[in-house]
Coordinates of C-alpha atoms in Angstrom, one line a residue:
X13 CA -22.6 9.8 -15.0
X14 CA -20.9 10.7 -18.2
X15 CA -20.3 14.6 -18.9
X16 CA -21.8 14.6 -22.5
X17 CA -21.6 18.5 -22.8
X18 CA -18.2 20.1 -24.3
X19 CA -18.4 23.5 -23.2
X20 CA -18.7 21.9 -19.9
X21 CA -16.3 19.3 -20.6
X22 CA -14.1 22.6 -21.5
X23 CA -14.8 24.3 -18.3
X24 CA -13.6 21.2 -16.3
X25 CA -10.7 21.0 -17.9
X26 CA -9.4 24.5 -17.5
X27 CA -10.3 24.3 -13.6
X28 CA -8.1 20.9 -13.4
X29 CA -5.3 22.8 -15.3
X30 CA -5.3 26.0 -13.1
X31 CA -5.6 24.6 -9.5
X32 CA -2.9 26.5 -8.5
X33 CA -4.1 29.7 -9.6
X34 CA -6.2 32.4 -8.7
X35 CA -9.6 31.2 -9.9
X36 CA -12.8 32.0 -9.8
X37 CA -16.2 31.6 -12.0
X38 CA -15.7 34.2 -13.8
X39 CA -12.2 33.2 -15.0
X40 CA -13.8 29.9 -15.9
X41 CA -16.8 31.2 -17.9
X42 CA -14.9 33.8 -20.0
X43 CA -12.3 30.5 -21.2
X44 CA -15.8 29.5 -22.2
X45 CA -17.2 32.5 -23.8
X46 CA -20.3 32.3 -21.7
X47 CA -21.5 34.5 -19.2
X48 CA -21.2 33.3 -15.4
X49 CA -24.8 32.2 -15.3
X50 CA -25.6 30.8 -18.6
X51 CA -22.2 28.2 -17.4
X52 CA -23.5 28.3 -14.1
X53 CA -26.9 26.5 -15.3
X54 CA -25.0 24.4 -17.2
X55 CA -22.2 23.2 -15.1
X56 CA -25.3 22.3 -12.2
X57 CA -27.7 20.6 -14.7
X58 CA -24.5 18.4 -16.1
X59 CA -22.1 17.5 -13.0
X60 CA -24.8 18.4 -10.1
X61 CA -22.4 20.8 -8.5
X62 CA -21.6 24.2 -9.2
X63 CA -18.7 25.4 -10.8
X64 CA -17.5 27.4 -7.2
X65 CA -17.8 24.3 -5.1
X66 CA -15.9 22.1 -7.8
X67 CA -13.4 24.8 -7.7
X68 CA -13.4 24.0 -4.0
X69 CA -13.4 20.3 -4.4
X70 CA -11.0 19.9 -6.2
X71 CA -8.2 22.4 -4.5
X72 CA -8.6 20.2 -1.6
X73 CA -8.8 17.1 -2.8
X74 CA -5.5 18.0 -5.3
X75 CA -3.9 19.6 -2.4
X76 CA -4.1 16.4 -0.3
X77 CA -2.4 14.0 -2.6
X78 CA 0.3 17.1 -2.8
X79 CA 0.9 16.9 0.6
X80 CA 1.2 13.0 0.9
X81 CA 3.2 12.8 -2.3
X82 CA 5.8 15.7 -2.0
X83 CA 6.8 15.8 1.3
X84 CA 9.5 18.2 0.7
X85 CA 7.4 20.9 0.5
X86 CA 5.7 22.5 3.8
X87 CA 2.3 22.8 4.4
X88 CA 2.4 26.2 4.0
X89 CA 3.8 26.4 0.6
X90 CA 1.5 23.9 -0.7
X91 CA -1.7 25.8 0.8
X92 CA -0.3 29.0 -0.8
X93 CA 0.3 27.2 -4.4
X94 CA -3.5 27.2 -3.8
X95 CA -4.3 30.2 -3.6
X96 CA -4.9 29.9 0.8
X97 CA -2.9 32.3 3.7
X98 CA -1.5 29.2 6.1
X99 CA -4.5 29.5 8.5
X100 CA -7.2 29.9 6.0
X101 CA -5.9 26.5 4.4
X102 CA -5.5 24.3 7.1
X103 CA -9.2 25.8 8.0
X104 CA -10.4 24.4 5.0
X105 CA -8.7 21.3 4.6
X106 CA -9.9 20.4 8.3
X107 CA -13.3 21.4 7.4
X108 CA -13.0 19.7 3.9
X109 CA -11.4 16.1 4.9
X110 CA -12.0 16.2 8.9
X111 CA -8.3 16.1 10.3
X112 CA -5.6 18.7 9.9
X113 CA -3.2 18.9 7.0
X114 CA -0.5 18.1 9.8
X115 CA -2.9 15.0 10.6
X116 CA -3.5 13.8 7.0
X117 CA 0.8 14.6 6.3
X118 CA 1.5 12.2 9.7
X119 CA -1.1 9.2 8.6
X120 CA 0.4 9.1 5.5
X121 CA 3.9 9.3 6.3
X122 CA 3.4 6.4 8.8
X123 CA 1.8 4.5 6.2
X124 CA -0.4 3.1 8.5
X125 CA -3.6 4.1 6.9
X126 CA -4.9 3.1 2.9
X127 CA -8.1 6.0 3.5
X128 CA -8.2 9.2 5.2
X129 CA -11.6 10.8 5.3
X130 CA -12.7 7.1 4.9
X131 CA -10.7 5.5 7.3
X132 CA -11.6 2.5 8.9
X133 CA -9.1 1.1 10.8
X134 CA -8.1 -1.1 8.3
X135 CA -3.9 -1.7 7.4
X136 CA -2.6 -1.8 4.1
X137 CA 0.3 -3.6 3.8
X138 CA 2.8 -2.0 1.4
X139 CA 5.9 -3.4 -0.3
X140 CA 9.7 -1.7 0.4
X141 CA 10.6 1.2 -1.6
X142 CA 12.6 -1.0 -3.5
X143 CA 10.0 -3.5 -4.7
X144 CA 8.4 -0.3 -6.5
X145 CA 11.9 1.3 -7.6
X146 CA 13.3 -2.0 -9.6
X147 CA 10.2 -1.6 -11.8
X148 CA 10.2 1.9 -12.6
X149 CA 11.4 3.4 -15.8
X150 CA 12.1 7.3 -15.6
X151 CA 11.8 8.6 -18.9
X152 CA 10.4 11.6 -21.5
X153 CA 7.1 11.1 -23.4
X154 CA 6.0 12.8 -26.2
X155 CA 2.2 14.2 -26.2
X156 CA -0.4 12.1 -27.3
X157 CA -3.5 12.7 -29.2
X158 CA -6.4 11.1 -27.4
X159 CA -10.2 9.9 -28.0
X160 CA -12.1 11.0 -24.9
X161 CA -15.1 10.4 -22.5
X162 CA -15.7 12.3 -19.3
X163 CA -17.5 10.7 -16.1
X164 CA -17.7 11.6 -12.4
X165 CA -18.8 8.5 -10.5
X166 CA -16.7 6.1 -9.2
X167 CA -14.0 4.5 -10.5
X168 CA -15.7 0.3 -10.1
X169 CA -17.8 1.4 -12.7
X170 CA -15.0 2.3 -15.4
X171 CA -14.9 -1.1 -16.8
X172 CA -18.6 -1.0 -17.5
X173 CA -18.1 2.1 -20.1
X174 CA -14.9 0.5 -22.2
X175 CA -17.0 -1.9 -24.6
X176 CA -19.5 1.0 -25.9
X177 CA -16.8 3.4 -26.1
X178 CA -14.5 1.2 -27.9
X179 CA -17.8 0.3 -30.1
X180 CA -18.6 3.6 -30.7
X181 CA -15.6 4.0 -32.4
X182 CA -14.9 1.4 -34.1
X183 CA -13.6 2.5 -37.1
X184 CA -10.6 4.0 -35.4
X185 CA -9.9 1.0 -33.6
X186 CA -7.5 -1.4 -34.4
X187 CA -5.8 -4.2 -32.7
X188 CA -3.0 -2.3 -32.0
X189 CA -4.8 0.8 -30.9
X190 CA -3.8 2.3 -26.9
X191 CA -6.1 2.2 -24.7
X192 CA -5.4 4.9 -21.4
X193 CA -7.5 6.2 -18.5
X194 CA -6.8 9.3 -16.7
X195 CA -7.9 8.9 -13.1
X196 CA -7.7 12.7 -11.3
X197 CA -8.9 11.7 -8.3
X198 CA -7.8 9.3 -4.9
X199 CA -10.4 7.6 -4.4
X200 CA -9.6 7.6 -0.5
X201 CA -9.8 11.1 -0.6
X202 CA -12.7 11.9 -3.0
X203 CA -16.0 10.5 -2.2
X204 CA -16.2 7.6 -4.6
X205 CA -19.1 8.4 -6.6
X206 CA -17.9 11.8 -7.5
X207 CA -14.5 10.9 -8.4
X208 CA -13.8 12.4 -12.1
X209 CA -12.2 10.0 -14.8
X210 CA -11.7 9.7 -18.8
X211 CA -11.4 6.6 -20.8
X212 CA -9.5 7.2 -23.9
X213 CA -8.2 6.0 -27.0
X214 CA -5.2 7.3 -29.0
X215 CA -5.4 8.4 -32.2
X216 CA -2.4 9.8 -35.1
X217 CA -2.1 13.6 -34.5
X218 CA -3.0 13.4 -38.6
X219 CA -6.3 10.9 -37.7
X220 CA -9.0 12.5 -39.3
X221 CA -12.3 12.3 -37.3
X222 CA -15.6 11.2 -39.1
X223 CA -18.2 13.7 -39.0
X224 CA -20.2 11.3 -37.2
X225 CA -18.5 11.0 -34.4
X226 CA -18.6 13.8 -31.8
X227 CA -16.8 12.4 -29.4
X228 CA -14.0 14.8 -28.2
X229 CA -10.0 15.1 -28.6
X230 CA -7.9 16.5 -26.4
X231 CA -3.8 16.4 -26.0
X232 CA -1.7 14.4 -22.9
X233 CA 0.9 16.3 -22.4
X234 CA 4.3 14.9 -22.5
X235 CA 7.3 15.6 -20.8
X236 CA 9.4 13.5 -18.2
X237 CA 7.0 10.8 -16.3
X238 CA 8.1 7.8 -13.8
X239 CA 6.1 4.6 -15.8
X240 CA 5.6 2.0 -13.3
X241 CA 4.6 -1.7 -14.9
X242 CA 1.7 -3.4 -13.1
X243 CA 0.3 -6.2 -13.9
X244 CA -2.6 -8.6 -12.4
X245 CA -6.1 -8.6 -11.6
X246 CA -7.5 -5.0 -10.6
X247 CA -7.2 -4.9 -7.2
X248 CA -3.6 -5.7 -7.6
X249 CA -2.9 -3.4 -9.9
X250 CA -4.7 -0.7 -7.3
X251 CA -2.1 -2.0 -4.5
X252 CA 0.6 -1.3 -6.7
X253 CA -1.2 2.4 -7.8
X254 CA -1.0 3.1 -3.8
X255 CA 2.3 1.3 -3.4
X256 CA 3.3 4.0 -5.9
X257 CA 2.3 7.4 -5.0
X258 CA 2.6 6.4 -0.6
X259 CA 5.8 4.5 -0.8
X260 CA 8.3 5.0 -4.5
X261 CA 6.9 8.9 -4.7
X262 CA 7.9 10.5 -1.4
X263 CA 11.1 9.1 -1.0
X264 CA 12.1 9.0 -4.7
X265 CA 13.4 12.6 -4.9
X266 CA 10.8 13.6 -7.1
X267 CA 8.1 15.5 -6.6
X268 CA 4.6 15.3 -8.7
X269 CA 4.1 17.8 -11.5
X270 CA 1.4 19.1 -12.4
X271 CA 0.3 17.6 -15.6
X272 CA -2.1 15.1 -15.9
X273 CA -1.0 11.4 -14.9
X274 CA -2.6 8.2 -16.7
X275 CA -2.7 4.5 -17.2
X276 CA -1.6 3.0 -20.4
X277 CA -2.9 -0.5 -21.3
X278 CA -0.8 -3.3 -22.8
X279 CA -3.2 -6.7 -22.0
X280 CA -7.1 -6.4 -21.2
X281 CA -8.4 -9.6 -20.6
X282 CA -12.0 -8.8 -18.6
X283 CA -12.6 -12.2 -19.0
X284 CA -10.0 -13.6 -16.7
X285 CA -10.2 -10.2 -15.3
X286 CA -6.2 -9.9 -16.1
X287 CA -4.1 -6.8 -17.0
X288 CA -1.2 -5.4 -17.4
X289 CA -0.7 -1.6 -17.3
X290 CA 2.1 0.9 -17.3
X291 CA 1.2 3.7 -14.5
X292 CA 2.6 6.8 -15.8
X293 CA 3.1 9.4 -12.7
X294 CA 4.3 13.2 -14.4
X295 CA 7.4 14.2 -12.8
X296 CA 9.9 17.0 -11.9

């Protein structure tokens, strides 16, 4: 489903910046000027959870590619960057993905599994850290200015929302326009209808907007980000995604930062269902 509201579009966003603090409805509804149960109402009616349980969500689910991805970092640390004592995180997290964090940390360091809270037995055979390595560039990006729609389904279903997007807008498209998703969650971690994405189009930072369209903006932040180019159909290009944050990530020497990752388009051919797409991971 697409999240049409802004305020609640607003809300969302602040919770995905501040998973690492204390916070709370209250904090969330104050960012939007609206009392706790107006937003409450709101947040329900337009994302069919409420704003606590998204809190929730999403500290676990956030937590758990932290812990895959930056394996310097012990368990205890990364519960308490969320806000959780040592015991009453690994409570949660068991109760949230149905193993330990010790569990989830071992499956994914043994690469043996692609899923966790979906796993089926099935192996996923990834490439040597040094098939992913020769094709990363590490490098600083500025911000960019961004045309955006919000959706919480799953992610199969992207591809169906690009053409009235991009026809939406068509003014402000040209043939050299950049087209970017920003995927926030694994979808082997977050049930796949509720994972929450945005399609995107950039714009000048001095585009004006035409009153008619009320579609919102918002900035990427830039900074320094490990671009990976894949390329192939889409179920290629998801191997390569894994191959990138279960293989390159933990023993690169970096460690994910906290600003928001996304995919940057260079071909889009649907029609022979080709593409090629520079994964950019933010880094520190």
């Amino acid at each position: 489903m697409e999240v049409e509201n802004k305020t609640i579009n607003r809300a969302i966003e602040y919770i995905l910046d501040n998973l690492t603090s204390e916070l709370g409805v209250e904090e969330v509804a104050g960012h939007c000027n609206l009392s706790k149960f107006h937003l409450g109402r709101l947040f329900k009616d337009s994302t069919g959870e409420s704003i606590y349980a998204l809190i929730k969500r999403l500290k676990m689910e956030d937590s758990a590619i932290v812990l895959g991805t930056n394996t310097g970092n012990s368990i205890t640390h990364i519960g308490l960057g969320y806000g959780y004592s040592s015991s009453n995180y690994s409570s949660a997290f068991s109760k949230h993905h149905g193993l330990s964090p010790a569990k989830f940390r071992k499956l994914k360091k043994t690469n043996k599994f692609d899923v966790v809270n979906h796993v089926d037995g099935k192996e996923f055979i990834y490439q040597p850290f040094e098939y992913y390595d020769e094709n990363v560039v590490i490098q600083d990006l500025e911000d960019i200015r961004v045309l955006y729609r919000r959706f919480i389904g799953h992610y199969d279903d992207l591809v169906q929302h690009w053409p009235k997007f991009i026809d939406d807008h068509r003014s402000l498209v040209q043939d050299y326009s950049q087209l970017i998703d920003v995927c926030y969650s694994d979808p082997n971690i977050t049930e796949r209808n509720r994972c929450i994405y945005d399609i995107c189009i950039k714009i000048d930072a001095d585009t004006l907007i035409p009153p008619h369209i009320t579609t919102d903006t918002r900035i990427l932040k830039g900074g320094k980000f490990a671009t990976y180019s894949a390329k192939g159909n889409s179920s290629e290009i998801s191997h390569d995604y894994k191959g990138m944050f279960n293989v390159w990530l933990p023993n690169s020497g970096y460690s994910l930062d906290n600003r928001t990752r996304f995919d940057a388009y260079k071909v889009v051919n649907p029609v022979d269902k080709y593409f090629e797409v520079d994964i950019n991971l933010p880094i520190q």
